[in-house]
Tab-separated table of C-alpha atoms in Angstrom:
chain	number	residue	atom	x	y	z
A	1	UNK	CA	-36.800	-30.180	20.380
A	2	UNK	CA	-35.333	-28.806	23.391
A	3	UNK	CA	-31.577	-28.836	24.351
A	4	UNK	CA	-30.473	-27.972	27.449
A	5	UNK	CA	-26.794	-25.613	27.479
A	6	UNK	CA	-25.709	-26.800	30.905
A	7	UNK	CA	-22.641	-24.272	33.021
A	8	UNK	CA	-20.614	-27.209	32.093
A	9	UNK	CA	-21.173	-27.130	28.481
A	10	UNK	CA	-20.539	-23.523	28.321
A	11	UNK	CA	-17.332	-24.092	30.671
A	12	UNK	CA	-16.145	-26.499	27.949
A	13	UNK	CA	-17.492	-24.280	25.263
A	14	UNK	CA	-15.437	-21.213	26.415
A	15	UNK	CA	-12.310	-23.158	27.535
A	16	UNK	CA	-11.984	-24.771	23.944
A	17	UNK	CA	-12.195	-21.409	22.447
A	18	UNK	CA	-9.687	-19.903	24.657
A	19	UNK	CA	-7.568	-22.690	24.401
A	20	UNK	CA	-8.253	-22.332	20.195
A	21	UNK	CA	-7.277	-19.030	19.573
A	22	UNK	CA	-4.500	-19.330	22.319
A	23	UNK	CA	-2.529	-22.149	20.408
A	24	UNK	CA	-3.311	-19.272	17.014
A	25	UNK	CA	-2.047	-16.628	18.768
A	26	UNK	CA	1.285	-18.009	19.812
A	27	UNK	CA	1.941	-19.703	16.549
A	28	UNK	CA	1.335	-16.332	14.469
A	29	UNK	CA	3.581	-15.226	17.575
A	30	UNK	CA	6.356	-17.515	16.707
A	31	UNK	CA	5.841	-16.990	13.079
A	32	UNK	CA	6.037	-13.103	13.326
A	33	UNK	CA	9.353	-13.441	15.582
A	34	UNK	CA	11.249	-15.864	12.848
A	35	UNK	CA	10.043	-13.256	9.823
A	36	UNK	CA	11.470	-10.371	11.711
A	37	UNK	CA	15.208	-10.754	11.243
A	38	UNK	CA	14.528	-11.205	7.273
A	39	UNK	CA	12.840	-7.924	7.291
A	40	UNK	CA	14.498	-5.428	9.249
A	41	UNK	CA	17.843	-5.341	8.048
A	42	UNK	CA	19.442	-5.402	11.667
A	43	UNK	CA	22.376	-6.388	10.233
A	44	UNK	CA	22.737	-2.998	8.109
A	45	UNK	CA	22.313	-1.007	11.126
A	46	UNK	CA	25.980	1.305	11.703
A	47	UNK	CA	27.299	3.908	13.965
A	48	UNK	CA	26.033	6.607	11.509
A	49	UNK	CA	22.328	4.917	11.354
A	50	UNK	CA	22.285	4.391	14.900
A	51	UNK	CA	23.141	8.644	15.044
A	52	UNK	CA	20.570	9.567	12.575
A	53	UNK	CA	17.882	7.935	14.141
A	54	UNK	CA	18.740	9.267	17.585
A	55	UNK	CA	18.845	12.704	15.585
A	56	UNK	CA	15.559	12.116	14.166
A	57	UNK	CA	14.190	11.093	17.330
A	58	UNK	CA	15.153	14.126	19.290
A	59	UNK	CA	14.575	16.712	16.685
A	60	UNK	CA	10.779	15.273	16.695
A	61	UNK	CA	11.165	14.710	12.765
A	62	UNK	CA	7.836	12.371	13.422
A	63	UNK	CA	5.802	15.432	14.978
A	64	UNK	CA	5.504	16.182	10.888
A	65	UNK	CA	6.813	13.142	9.088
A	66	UNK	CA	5.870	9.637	9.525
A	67	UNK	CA	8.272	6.942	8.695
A	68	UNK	CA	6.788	3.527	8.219
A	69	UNK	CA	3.028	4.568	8.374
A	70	UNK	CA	3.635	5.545	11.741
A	71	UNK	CA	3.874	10.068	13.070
A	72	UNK	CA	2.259	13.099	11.397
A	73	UNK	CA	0.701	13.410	8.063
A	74	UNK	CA	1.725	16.854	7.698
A	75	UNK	CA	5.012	16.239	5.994
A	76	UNK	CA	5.797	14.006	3.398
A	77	UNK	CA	6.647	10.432	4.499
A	78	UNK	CA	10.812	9.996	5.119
A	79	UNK	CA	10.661	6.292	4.289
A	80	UNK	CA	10.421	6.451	0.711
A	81	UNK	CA	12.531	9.714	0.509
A	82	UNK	CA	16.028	8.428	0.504
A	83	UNK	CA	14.729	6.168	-3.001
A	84	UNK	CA	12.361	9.200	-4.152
A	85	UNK	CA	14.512	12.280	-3.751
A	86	UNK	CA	18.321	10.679	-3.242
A	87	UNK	CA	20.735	11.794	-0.850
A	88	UNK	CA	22.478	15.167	-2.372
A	89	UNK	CA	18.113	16.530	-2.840
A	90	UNK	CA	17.972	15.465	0.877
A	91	UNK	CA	20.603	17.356	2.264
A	92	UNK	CA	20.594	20.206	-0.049
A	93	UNK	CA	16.810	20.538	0.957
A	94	UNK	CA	17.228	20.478	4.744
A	95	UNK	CA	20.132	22.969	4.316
A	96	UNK	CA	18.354	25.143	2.623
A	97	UNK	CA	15.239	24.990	5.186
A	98	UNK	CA	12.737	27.370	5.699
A	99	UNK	CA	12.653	28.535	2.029
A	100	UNK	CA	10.166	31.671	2.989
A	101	UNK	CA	7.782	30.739	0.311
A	102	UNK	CA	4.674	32.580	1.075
A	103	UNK	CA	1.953	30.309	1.417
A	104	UNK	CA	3.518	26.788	2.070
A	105	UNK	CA	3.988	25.103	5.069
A	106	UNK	CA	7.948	25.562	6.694
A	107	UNK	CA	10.404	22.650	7.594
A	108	UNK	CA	12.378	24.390	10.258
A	109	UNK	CA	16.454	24.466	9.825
A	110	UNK	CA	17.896	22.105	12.472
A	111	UNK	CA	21.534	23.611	11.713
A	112	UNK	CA	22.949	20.583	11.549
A	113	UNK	CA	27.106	19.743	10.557
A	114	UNK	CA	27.578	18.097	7.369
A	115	UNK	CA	28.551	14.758	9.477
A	116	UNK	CA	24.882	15.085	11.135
A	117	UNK	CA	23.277	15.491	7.668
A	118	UNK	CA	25.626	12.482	6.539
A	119	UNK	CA	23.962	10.627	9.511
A	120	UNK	CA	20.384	11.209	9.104
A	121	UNK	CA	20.574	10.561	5.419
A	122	UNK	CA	22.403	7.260	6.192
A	123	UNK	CA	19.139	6.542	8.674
A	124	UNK	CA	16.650	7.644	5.987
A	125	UNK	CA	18.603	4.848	3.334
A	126	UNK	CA	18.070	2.295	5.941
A	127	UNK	CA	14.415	2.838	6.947
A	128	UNK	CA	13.935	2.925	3.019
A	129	UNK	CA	15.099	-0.224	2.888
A	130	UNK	CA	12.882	-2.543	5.480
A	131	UNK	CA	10.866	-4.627	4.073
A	132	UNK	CA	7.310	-4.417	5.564
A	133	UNK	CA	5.355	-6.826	2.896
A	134	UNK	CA	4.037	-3.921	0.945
A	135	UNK	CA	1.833	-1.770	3.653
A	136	UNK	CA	1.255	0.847	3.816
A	137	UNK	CA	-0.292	0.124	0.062
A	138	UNK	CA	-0.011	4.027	-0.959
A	139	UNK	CA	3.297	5.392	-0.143
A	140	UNK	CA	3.798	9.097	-1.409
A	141	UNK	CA	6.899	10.887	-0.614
């Protein structure tokens, strides 16, 4: 038997497909955009969050640390620290930064105020706090 695949077939062929995974990709689109505002916690977001992220961001916290899945694997993760370690370990710890222990890597002292610590803890409770549907699967802190 012998079937002929004409341009015109394949036109219609690669239009439908387009046109297919088109309608998929703006409905998982739309889905993703409604699920959004249950996960992130916008609403939780404060002066003091807003600080300790831009603290976090400029310090380069995520040249060692990811948050989220997302930075450097050289330092432990800061999104599950807030729930892991709590918040006097936290400051007490980056106060107390580098410790001069021979043969282990060396978070550098920021010399932050206590109201800066107070602020990046405050961002580390948030970003412990989004939901993001389990992933990654093997969070260590």
């Amino acid at each position: 038997m012998q079937t002929i695949f004409t341009k015109a077939m394949a036109r219609n062929v690669f239009l439908g497909g387009a046109g297919f995974f088109l309608i998929a990709y703006l409905a998982l689109s739309y889905d993703t955009w409604q699920q959004i505002p249950k996960r992130d916690h916008a609403n939780l977001i404060t002066p003091a969050v807003a600080e300790g992220k831009y603290l976090v961001d400029t310090n380069d916290c995520m040249g060692c640390h990811t948050i989220n899945g997302e930075g450097a694997y050289y330092a432990p993760e800061l999104d599950v620290s807030y729930k892991t370690y709590g918040p006097a370990f936290i400051r007490a710890w980056m106060m107390s930064q580098p410790t001069g222990a021979p043969g282990r890597r060396q978070m550098p002292n920021f010399h932050f105020t206590q109201d800066q610590l107070t602020d990046v803890i405050a961002y580390l409770q948030w970003v412990g706090n989004i939901n993001t549907n389990g992933w990654p699967p093997n969070k260590q802190g």
